[in-house]
Short mmCIF file of C-alpha atoms in Angstrom, two decimals:
data_model
loop_
_atom_site.label_atom_id
_atom_site.label_comp_id
_atom_site.label_asym_id
_atom_site.label_seq_id
_atom_site.Cartn_x
_atom_site.Cartn_y
_atom_site.Cartn_z
CA MET K 1 12.51 0.82 -4.02
CA THR K 2 14.25 -2.49 -4.24
CA GLU K 3 16.66 -2.38 -7.10
CA LEU K 4 19.00 -5.08 -5.95
CA THR K 5 21.58 -5.38 -8.64
CA SER K 6 23.79 -8.33 -8.76
CA GLY K 7 25.39 -10.13 -11.64
CA SER K 8 24.61 -13.58 -10.41
CA ILE K 9 21.03 -12.95 -9.39
CA GLY K 10 19.57 -13.60 -12.84
CA ALA K 11 21.35 -16.92 -13.14
CA VAL K 12 20.38 -17.83 -9.60
CA ARG K 13 16.76 -17.03 -10.24
CA ARG K 14 16.74 -19.14 -13.39
CA ALA K 15 18.38 -22.01 -11.52
CA VAL K 16 15.97 -21.64 -8.63
CA ALA K 17 12.97 -21.24 -10.86
CA ALA K 18 13.73 -24.30 -12.97
CA PRO K 19 12.01 -26.92 -10.79
CA GLU K 20 8.99 -24.69 -10.43
CA SER K 21 8.49 -24.41 -14.15
CA GLY K 22 8.61 -28.20 -14.27
CA GLY K 23 5.18 -28.17 -12.74
CA GLY K 24 5.37 -29.23 -9.16
CA VAL K 25 7.94 -32.03 -9.05
CA GLY K 26 10.35 -29.94 -7.02
CA MET K 27 7.73 -27.72 -5.53
CA THR K 28 5.62 -28.77 -2.62
CA VAL K 29 2.06 -27.71 -1.98
CA LEU K 30 3.28 -25.50 0.83
CA GLU K 31 5.81 -23.77 -1.37
CA ARG K 32 3.21 -23.09 -4.04
CA ARG K 33 0.92 -21.62 -1.38
CA TYR K 34 3.66 -19.39 0.01
CA ARG K 35 4.54 -18.27 -3.50
CA ARG K 36 0.92 -17.35 -4.14
CA LEU K 37 0.85 -15.49 -0.82
CA LEU K 38 3.94 -13.49 -1.77
CA ARG K 39 1.94 -11.94 -4.62
CA VAL K 40 0.67 -9.53 -1.99
CA TYR K 41 4.02 -7.75 -2.47
CA PRO K 42 4.57 -5.32 -5.34
CA ALA K 43 6.43 -6.65 -8.39
CA GLY K 44 9.62 -4.75 -7.60
CA HIS K 45 9.80 -6.24 -4.13
CA ARG K 46 9.06 -9.72 -5.47
CA ALA K 47 11.78 -9.46 -8.08
CA ALA K 48 14.28 -8.54 -5.38
CA TYR K 49 13.27 -10.82 -2.52
CA GLU K 50 10.76 -13.51 -3.55
CA GLU K 51 13.18 -16.44 -3.91
CA GLU K 52 15.02 -15.45 -0.78
CA MET K 53 11.85 -15.06 1.28
CA LEU K 54 10.52 -18.35 -0.01
CA GLY K 55 13.72 -19.95 1.21
CA VAL K 56 13.27 -18.42 4.65
CA LEU K 57 9.61 -19.44 4.82
CA MET K 58 10.38 -23.02 3.77
CA SER K 59 13.32 -23.25 6.17
CA GLY K 60 11.05 -22.19 8.99
CA ALA K 61 8.28 -24.65 8.14
CA GLU K 62 8.24 -27.94 10.03
CA PRO K 63 8.25 -31.01 7.79
CA GLY K 64 4.85 -32.24 6.68
CA ARG K 65 3.21 -28.83 6.93
CA ARG K 66 0.84 -28.19 4.03
CA LEU K 67 -0.79 -24.94 5.05
CA PRO K 68 1.14 -21.73 5.69
CA ALA K 69 1.23 -20.81 9.39
CA LEU K 70 -1.44 -18.25 10.24
CA ALA K 71 1.05 -15.95 11.96
CA ASP K 72 3.22 -16.01 8.81
CA VAL K 73 0.23 -15.27 6.61
CA LEU K 74 -0.81 -12.27 8.70
CA ASP K 75 2.77 -11.00 8.86
CA LEU K 76 3.25 -11.34 5.09
CA VAL K 77 -0.04 -9.66 4.25
CA ARG K 78 0.71 -6.77 6.57
CA ALA K 79 4.27 -6.31 5.32
CA GLY K 80 3.24 -6.84 1.70
CA LEU K 81 0.48 -4.27 1.83
CA THR K 82 2.81 -1.83 3.55
CA ALA K 83 5.35 -2.35 0.79
CA ARG K 84 2.62 -1.97 -1.84
CA LEU K 85 1.35 1.28 -0.40
CA GLY K 86 4.98 2.19 -0.04
CA ARG K 87 6.41 3.25 3.26
CA ALA K 88 8.10 6.19 1.60
CA SER K 89 5.08 7.18 -0.43
CA LEU K 90 2.87 6.71 2.64
CA THR K 91 4.82 9.27 4.60
CA GLN K 92 5.04 11.37 1.45
CA ARG K 93 1.27 11.20 1.16
CA GLY K 94 0.98 12.30 4.77
CA MET K 95 3.38 15.12 4.00
CA GLY K 96 1.22 16.15 1.06
CA TRP K 97 -1.79 16.60 3.31
CA ARG K 98 0.22 18.48 5.90
CA ASP K 99 1.66 20.78 3.25
CA ALA K 100 -1.83 21.32 1.85
CA ALA K 101 -3.16 22.08 5.35
CA ALA K 102 -0.52 24.80 5.81
CA VAL K 103 -1.40 26.48 2.50
CA THR K 104 -5.17 26.12 2.97
CA ALA K 105 -4.86 27.70 6.43
CA LEU K 106 -3.02 30.63 4.86
CA LEU K 107 -5.66 31.02 2.12
CA ALA K 108 -8.46 30.99 4.69
CA ALA K 109 -6.60 33.49 6.88
CA ILE K 110 -6.18 35.76 3.85
CA ALA K 111 -9.93 35.48 3.17
CA LEU K 112 -10.72 36.36 6.80
CA ALA K 113 -8.30 39.27 6.75
CA GLY K 114 -9.71 40.41 3.40
CA ALA K 115 -13.29 40.34 4.70
CA ALA K 116 -12.32 42.30 7.81
CA VAL K 117 -10.26 44.86 5.91
CA THR K 118 -13.10 45.33 3.41
CA THR K 119 -15.61 46.03 6.18
CA LEU K 120 -13.15 48.25 8.00
CA THR K 121 -12.32 50.26 4.89
CA SER K 122 -15.92 50.84 3.93
CA GLY K 123 -16.64 51.78 7.54
CA LEU K 124 -13.77 54.26 7.52
CA VAL K 125 -14.92 55.75 4.22
CA VAL K 126 -18.40 56.32 5.64
CA TRP K 127 -16.82 57.69 8.82
CA ALA K 128 -14.69 60.10 6.82
CA ARG K 129 -17.80 61.40 5.12
CA GLY K 130 -19.17 62.46 8.48
CA ASP K 131 -21.59 59.63 9.01
CA ARG K 132 -22.11 58.79 12.66
CA MET K 133 -21.39 55.15 11.90
CA SER K 134 -24.98 54.22 12.52
CA ALA K 135 -24.75 51.61 9.79
CA TYR K 136 -21.52 50.18 11.08
CA GLY K 137 -21.98 50.35 14.80
CA VAL K 138 -22.73 52.22 17.91
CA ASP K 139 -20.95 55.49 17.22
CA GLY K 140 -17.55 54.42 16.15
CA LEU K 141 -17.45 51.54 18.57
CA MET K 142 -18.78 49.47 15.71
CA LEU K 143 -15.46 49.75 13.95
CA ALA K 144 -13.95 47.83 16.86
CA ASP K 145 -15.29 44.60 15.31
CA PRO K 146 -13.69 44.86 11.86
CA THR K 147 -10.58 46.47 13.37
CA ALA K 148 -10.01 43.62 15.80
CA ARG K 149 -10.63 41.06 13.05
CA ALA K 150 -8.41 42.86 10.55
CA VAL K 151 -5.55 43.13 13.06
CA ILE K 152 -5.63 39.51 14.19
CA TRP K 153 -5.96 37.97 10.71
CA LEU K 154 -3.34 40.24 9.22
CA LEU K 155 -1.08 39.05 12.06
CA VAL K 156 -1.92 35.42 11.26
CA VAL K 157 -1.17 35.96 7.57
CA THR K 158 2.09 37.72 8.44
CA ALA K 159 3.17 34.89 10.73
CA ALA K 160 2.34 32.31 8.07
CA VAL K 161 4.17 34.23 5.35
CA LEU K 162 7.20 34.60 7.63
CA GLY K 163 7.10 30.85 8.21
CA LEU K 164 6.47 31.04 11.99
CA ARG K 165 4.50 27.86 12.47
CA ARG K 166 3.78 28.01 16.22
CA MET K 167 3.04 31.70 16.08
CA THR K 168 0.56 31.17 13.22
CA MET K 169 -1.29 28.55 15.25
CA VAL K 170 -1.38 30.60 18.46
CA LEU K 171 -2.54 33.75 16.65
CA ALA K 172 -5.22 31.76 14.80
CA ALA K 173 -6.45 30.47 18.18
CA VAL K 174 -6.66 34.09 19.36
CA GLY K 175 -8.55 34.73 16.12
CA VAL K 176 -11.18 32.20 17.21
CA LEU K 177 -11.66 34.16 20.44
CA VAL K 178 -11.91 37.42 18.52
CA GLN K 179 -14.50 35.93 16.16
CA ALA K 180 -16.44 34.53 19.13
CA GLY K 181 -16.38 37.95 20.78
CA VAL K 182 -17.61 39.50 17.54
CA ALA K 183 -20.43 36.96 17.33
CA GLY K 184 -21.47 37.67 20.90
CA PHE K 185 -21.38 41.38 20.16
CA TRP K 186 -23.58 41.10 17.07
CA SER K 187 -26.02 38.52 18.33
CA GLY K 188 -27.14 41.08 20.90
CA LEU K 189 -27.96 43.48 18.10
CA LEU K 190 -28.95 41.68 14.91
CA PRO K 191 -29.34 37.96 14.22
CA GLY K 192 -28.30 38.34 10.56
CA PRO K 193 -24.72 39.49 11.10
CA ALA K 194 -24.49 37.00 13.95
CA LEU K 195 -24.98 34.26 11.35
CA PHE K 196 -21.99 35.52 9.41
CA ALA K 197 -20.12 35.73 12.69
CA ALA K 198 -20.86 32.03 13.23
CA GLN K 199 -19.22 31.39 9.87
CA GLY K 200 -16.27 33.44 11.08
CA ILE K 201 -15.88 31.34 14.22
CA VAL K 202 -16.04 28.11 12.23
CA LEU K 203 -13.53 29.36 9.66
CA ALA K 204 -11.21 30.65 12.40
CA ALA K 205 -11.40 27.30 14.20
CA ILE K 206 -10.59 25.52 10.93
CA VAL K 207 -7.60 27.79 10.32
CA THR K 208 -6.36 26.94 13.82
CA GLY K 209 -6.93 23.23 13.26
CA LEU K 210 -5.22 23.25 9.87
CA SER K 211 -2.23 25.16 11.28
CA ALA K 212 -1.98 22.60 14.06
CA ALA K 213 -2.20 19.75 11.53
CA ALA K 214 0.46 21.36 9.33
CA SER K 215 3.32 19.84 11.30
CA GLY K 216 5.59 19.50 8.28
CA ARG K 217 6.70 22.38 6.12
CA THR K 218 5.36 25.90 6.62
CA ALA K 219 3.11 27.54 4.06
CA ARG K 220 6.07 29.74 3.15
CA ALA K 221 8.20 26.68 2.38
CA VAL K 222 5.45 24.91 0.45
CA LEU K 223 4.55 27.93 -1.68
CA GLY K 224 8.09 29.13 -2.23
CA ALA K 225 8.90 32.63 -3.42
CA ARG K 226 6.87 32.15 -6.59
CA GLY K 227 3.74 30.97 -4.81
CA LEU K 228 3.93 33.77 -2.25
CA MET K 229 4.37 36.36 -4.99
CA LEU K 230 1.32 35.00 -6.81
CA LEU K 231 -0.79 35.11 -3.64
CA ALA K 232 0.39 38.67 -2.96
CA ALA K 233 -0.46 39.61 -6.54
CA ALA K 234 -3.93 38.06 -6.16
CA THR K 235 -4.51 40.05 -2.96
CA VAL K 236 -3.47 43.30 -4.62
CA LEU K 237 -5.69 42.53 -7.63
CA ALA K 238 -8.66 41.79 -5.41
CA ALA K 239 -8.10 45.03 -3.46
CA LEU K 240 -7.75 47.05 -6.67
CA THR K 241 -10.88 45.70 -8.34
CA ARG K 242 -12.76 46.22 -5.08
CA ALA K 243 -11.55 49.82 -4.90
CA PHE K 244 -12.58 50.47 -8.51
CA ASP K 245 -16.00 49.01 -7.76
CA TRP K 246 -16.54 51.26 -4.80
CA ASN K 247 -15.31 54.25 -6.66
CA ALA K 248 -17.72 53.54 -9.49
CA ILE K 249 -20.81 53.15 -7.35
CA ALA K 250 -19.97 55.81 -4.75
CA PRO K 251 -22.27 58.87 -4.77
CA GLU K 252 -19.18 61.08 -4.91
CA PRO K 253 -16.40 59.07 -6.57
CA LEU K 254 -12.92 59.86 -5.31
CA ILE K 255 -11.46 59.48 -8.79
CA THR K 256 -13.19 60.29 -12.03
CA SER K 257 -11.30 59.56 -15.16
CA PRO K 258 -12.24 58.26 -18.60
CA TYR K 259 -9.34 55.83 -18.31
CA LEU K 260 -10.84 53.89 -15.40
CA PRO K 261 -11.97 50.40 -16.26
CA HIS K 262 -15.69 49.99 -16.78
CA PRO K 263 -17.55 49.00 -13.58
CA MET K 264 -19.02 45.97 -15.35
CA LEU K 265 -15.51 44.81 -16.15
CA THR K 266 -14.13 45.25 -12.62
CA GLU K 267 -17.19 43.58 -11.17
CA MET K 268 -16.67 40.60 -13.43
CA MET K 269 -12.92 40.56 -12.89
CA GLY K 270 -13.20 41.16 -9.16
CA PHE K 271 -13.67 37.49 -8.53
CA TRP K 272 -12.17 35.63 -11.46
CA LEU K 273 -8.92 37.50 -11.92
CA PRO K 274 -7.67 37.17 -8.32
CA GLY K 275 -9.12 33.66 -8.28
CA LEU K 276 -7.06 32.66 -11.31
CA VAL K 277 -3.90 34.08 -9.77
CA VAL K 278 -4.58 32.20 -6.52
CA ALA K 279 -5.06 29.06 -8.60
CA ALA K 280 -1.66 29.67 -10.20
CA GLY K 281 -0.16 30.07 -6.72
CA VAL K 282 -1.72 26.77 -5.65
CA TRP K 283 -0.47 25.12 -8.85
CA VAL K 284 3.20 25.92 -8.13
CA THR K 285 3.06 23.97 -4.84
CA GLY K 286 3.55 20.96 -7.06
CA ARG K 287 2.11 17.54 -7.60
CA GLY K 288 0.87 15.78 -4.50
CA VAL K 289 0.05 19.06 -2.77
CA ARG K 290 -2.10 21.13 -5.12
CA GLY K 291 -4.83 18.49 -5.44
CA ARG K 292 -5.01 18.27 -1.67
CA ILE K 293 -5.27 22.05 -1.33
CA VAL K 294 -8.21 21.98 -3.75
CA VAL K 295 -9.92 19.19 -1.77
CA LEU K 296 -9.36 20.94 1.58
CA SER K 297 -10.52 24.30 0.20
CA ALA K 298 -13.63 22.72 -1.32
CA VAL K 299 -14.47 21.06 2.00
CA LEU K 300 -13.90 24.38 3.77
CA TYR K 301 -16.21 26.15 1.36
CA ILE K 302 -18.91 23.50 1.80
CA ILE K 303 -18.57 23.73 5.59
CA LEU K 304 -19.16 27.49 5.47
CA ALA K 305 -22.18 27.05 3.22
CA ALA K 306 -23.45 24.26 5.49
CA VAL K 307 -23.14 26.49 8.56
CA VAL K 308 -25.47 29.05 6.98
CA GLU K 309 -27.85 26.32 5.79
CA VAL K 310 -27.99 24.64 9.19
CA ALA K 311 -28.42 27.97 10.95
CA GLY K 312 -31.28 28.77 8.55
CA SER K 313 -32.95 25.40 9.15
CA VAL K 314 -32.58 25.81 12.90
CA THR K 315 -34.18 29.25 12.71
CA VAL K 316 -37.09 27.84 10.71
CA GLY K 317 -37.36 24.98 13.21
CA ILE K 318 -37.47 27.33 16.16
CA HIS K 319 -40.31 29.27 14.58
CA SER K 320 -42.44 26.48 13.16
CA GLY K 321 -41.32 23.38 15.07
CA PHE K 322 -38.82 20.70 14.15
CA ASP K 323 -40.43 18.06 11.96
CA MET K 324 -38.71 15.15 10.25
CA SER K 325 -38.02 17.03 7.05
CA ILE K 326 -36.23 19.85 8.84
CA LEU K 327 -34.23 17.46 11.01
CA GLY K 328 -33.36 15.40 7.94
CA GLN K 329 -32.25 18.50 6.12
CA ILE K 330 -30.03 19.53 9.05
CA VAL K 331 -28.40 16.09 9.25
CA LEU K 332 -27.90 15.91 5.49
CA THR K 333 -26.39 19.39 5.36
CA ALA K 334 -24.10 18.59 8.26
CA LEU K 335 -22.97 15.40 6.49
CA LEU K 336 -22.28 17.17 3.21
CA PRO K 337 -18.73 18.32 4.09
CA VAL K 338 -17.84 14.77 5.18
CA MET K 339 -19.13 13.39 1.89
CA VAL K 340 -17.23 16.00 -0.11
CA LEU K 341 -14.06 15.17 1.84
CA ALA K 342 -14.52 11.43 1.27
CA ALA K 343 -15.21 11.95 -2.43
CA GLY K 344 -12.20 14.27 -2.77
CA VAL K 345 -9.82 11.92 -0.98
CA THR K 346 -11.04 8.91 -2.96
CA GLY K 347 -10.83 10.81 -6.22
CA LEU K 348 -7.29 11.92 -5.44
CA LEU K 349 -6.19 8.39 -4.52
CA VAL K 350 -7.66 6.93 -7.71
CA TRP K 351 -6.09 9.67 -9.78
CA GLU K 352 -2.67 9.21 -8.17
CA ARG K 353 -2.88 5.43 -8.55
CA TRP K 354 -3.67 5.90 -12.20
CA THR K 355 -0.91 8.42 -12.93
CA ALA K 356 1.59 6.30 -10.97
CA SER K 357 0.75 3.14 -12.91
CA ARG K 358 0.84 5.09 -16.15
CA SER K 359 4.33 6.40 -15.43
CA LEU K 360 5.38 2.88 -14.43
CA ARG K 361 4.07 1.52 -17.72
CA ARG K 362 5.93 4.25 -19.56
CA LEU K 363 9.10 3.28 -17.70
CA GLY K 364 8.52 -0.32 -18.64
CA ALA K 365 8.05 0.62 -22.29
CA THR K 366 11.38 2.42 -22.45
CA GLU K 367 13.28 -0.44 -20.84
CA MET G 1 14.97 2.35 16.34
CA ARG G 2 12.41 -0.40 16.75
CA GLU G 3 13.35 -3.67 18.40
CA PRO G 4 13.34 -5.92 15.28
CA THR G 5 15.62 -3.43 13.51
CA PHE G 6 18.00 -3.33 16.47
CA LEU G 7 18.06 -7.12 16.68
CA VAL G 8 18.67 -7.56 12.93
CA LEU G 9 21.60 -5.14 13.09
CA THR G 10 22.93 -6.96 16.15
CA ALA G 11 22.69 -10.29 14.34
CA LEU G 12 24.64 -8.90 11.39
CA ALA G 13 27.22 -7.26 13.66
CA GLU G 14 28.79 -10.65 14.34
CA GLU G 15 29.12 -11.86 10.78
CA PRO G 16 27.32 -11.70 7.44
CA ARG G 17 24.15 -13.78 7.67
CA HIS G 18 21.36 -14.83 5.34
CA GLY G 19 17.70 -14.29 6.20
CA TYR G 20 16.99 -17.53 7.99
CA ALA G 21 20.27 -17.33 9.93
CA VAL G 22 19.21 -13.86 11.14
CA ILE G 23 15.92 -15.29 12.41
CA GLU G 24 17.73 -18.12 14.22
CA ASP G 25 20.33 -15.80 15.72
CA VAL G 26 17.74 -13.29 16.93
CA SER G 27 15.76 -16.14 18.48
CA ALA G 28 18.89 -17.44 20.23
CA MET G 29 19.93 -13.95 21.40
CA THR G 30 16.53 -13.29 22.98
CA GLY G 31 16.13 -16.77 24.45
CA GLY G 32 13.32 -17.54 22.04
CA ARG G 33 11.33 -14.44 23.02
CA VAL G 34 11.57 -12.85 19.57
CA ARG G 35 10.99 -15.05 16.55
CA LEU G 36 11.04 -12.75 13.52
CA ARG G 37 8.64 -13.66 10.75
CA ALA G 38 9.55 -13.38 7.08
CA GLY G 39 7.41 -10.32 6.40
CA THR G 40 8.81 -8.38 9.35
CA LEU G 41 12.37 -9.49 8.63
CA TYR G 42 12.32 -8.46 4.98
CA ALA G 43 10.60 -5.18 5.73
CA ALA G 44 13.52 -4.43 8.08
CA LEU G 45 16.18 -5.74 5.67
CA ASP G 46 14.77 -3.74 2.75
CA ARG G 47 14.62 -0.54 4.77
CA LEU G 48 18.09 -1.00 6.25
CA ARG G 49 19.49 -1.66 2.79
CA VAL G 50 17.82 1.43 1.34
CA GLU G 51 19.17 3.46 4.28
CA GLY G 52 22.64 2.08 3.63
CA LEU G 53 23.02 0.45 7.05
CA ILE G 54 23.46 -3.03 5.55
CA GLU G 55 24.49 -4.36 2.16
CA VAL G 56 24.54 -7.62 0.27
CA ASP G 57 27.66 -9.62 1.13
CA ARG G 58 27.24 -12.57 -1.24
CA GLU G 59 24.69 -14.92 -2.72
CA GLU G 60 24.63 -18.68 -2.58
CA VAL G 61 22.32 -21.35 -3.88
CA VAL G 62 21.76 -24.12 -1.34
CA GLN G 63 19.44 -26.97 -2.29
CA SER G 64 18.18 -24.87 -5.21
CA ARG G 65 17.26 -22.07 -2.84
CA LEU G 66 18.69 -18.58 -3.02
CA ARG G 67 20.51 -17.43 0.08
CA ARG G 68 21.55 -13.83 0.15
CA TYR G 69 23.99 -12.87 2.88
CA TYR G 70 23.85 -9.37 4.35
CA ARG G 71 26.58 -7.52 6.20
CA LEU G 72 26.72 -4.40 8.33
CA THR G 73 28.10 -1.27 6.64
CA GLY G 74 30.11 1.45 8.36
CA ALA G 75 26.94 3.52 8.70
CA GLY G 76 25.16 0.50 10.15
CA GLU G 77 27.92 0.04 12.69
CA ARG G 78 27.66 3.67 13.80
CA SER G 79 23.88 3.48 13.95
CA LEU G 80 23.96 0.32 16.06
CA ALA G 81 26.59 1.86 18.36
CA ALA G 82 24.48 4.99 18.86
CA GLU G 83 21.37 2.94 19.63
CA THR G 84 23.33 0.73 22.03
CA ASP G 85 24.56 3.82 23.87
CA ARG G 86 21.05 5.13 24.14
CA LEU G 87 19.70 1.85 25.48
CA ARG G 88 22.59 1.58 27.95
CA THR G 89 21.96 5.08 29.29
CA GLN G 90 18.28 4.35 29.74
CA ALA G 91 18.96 0.99 31.37
CA ALA G 92 21.45 2.66 33.74
CA ILE G 93 18.88 5.23 34.80
CA ALA G 94 16.28 2.53 35.40
CA GLU G 95 18.78 0.47 37.35
CA ARG G 96 19.79 3.41 39.54
CA ARG G 97 16.20 4.20 40.38
CA LEU G 98 15.36 0.61 41.13
CA ARG G 99 18.36 0.39 43.45
CA ALA G 100 17.29 3.60 45.18
CA ARG G 101 13.85 2.11 45.82
CA ARG G 102 15.17 -1.00 47.46
CA PRO G 103 16.20 0.37 50.93
CA GLU G 104 12.96 2.34 51.25
CA ILE G 105 10.82 -0.60 50.22
CA GLY G 106 12.98 -3.05 52.09
CA GLY G 107 11.69 -6.22 50.55
CA ALA G 108 8.21 -4.85 50.31
CA PRO G 109 5.30 -7.19 49.79
CA ALA G 110 4.59 -7.82 46.14
#
């Protein structure tokens, strides 16, 4: 950050430092106190500016002063801590979260689109077999729910992949309305699906919020061609394994062939294989982003689980009264995502501190 | 551009100055309103140097204290000129509007 290079500076520093090493003859109490205060700055900054700043501080001090001025102390601590955290790395850190928000929003939108397409496809298959859609809705109207969801989330994914930031956010907001409409639709019929619909609303709202927070690069820019390809590959893999699964358990399989993978295998692979490819896609976003995507995704997952838990507790409470244990459980469950976020952020900071100091030490060793 | 940054650049626009001279000059320029403190000053100097708007002119040792003189670079000159233009435009707008208010208020009560 502060690699001031100057031929004379070493000699100057030695000349300047000489009285100090003498042990206080040339150094006043005030100077020693200012020097101690300047330790709030990182070593690089001190090496570049300490003597100079000390000169400024001493020039500004009225004669006879023994204690540093309070305003100076506050100013130095603020500036020193800012330098230590690193103005550049601070904004970079902010950028990391914004990049991660863009990618996490895309991942969640893909999940929402995937869920809708899955329901829609299975509904269509049943429809094609002549069922009256009793299981999927009121005579065909039921397909309106997964169709609307599939359309809006596929649009969101498309906008994100094309790198249209505003469009992604606006479409995601429309997605919230669609999910809310779906929830209203189902809650009139069955409370169970309405619970899942509540999850949908929450997830849609989070996608909207994350897209709004992603004010930096778009998901397309963060992932790059490689990341996008990996996510596309994961989606195709998930669709394929899902299709094989259906085919295997269907009463009249569409395809029968001895070369099809075993149902046990596709069932096992249906989650892990696409998951691994998604992980690879997240990995290529690079250091400073991938860890944040993992933290955000984990928090998102916990939020979705918490929504179901809280809804369950509320249902129990409605039936058998809210006692302390149920209320406590609701509060604890609601706090869980916050705790996971705090733990994730802290863990990341500690980890980055550690890797940064390690690379600094390595630099020092080679010098 | 924040005010301390603008004032530091303005101080260096006249001649190369060392840290304490910048503080004194800024204080004089603003009639004592702005007295930069060391932390703020060196945060600005470090950033301006990294951005290439100022550079080290020379170093001196006075009474066993290091004095490093900074000077404005070409980029710093352009940046200060652009900011000055911006401030002038804004001040002109404010002035015009204030003048337009005067007849209608006509020495209105405070």
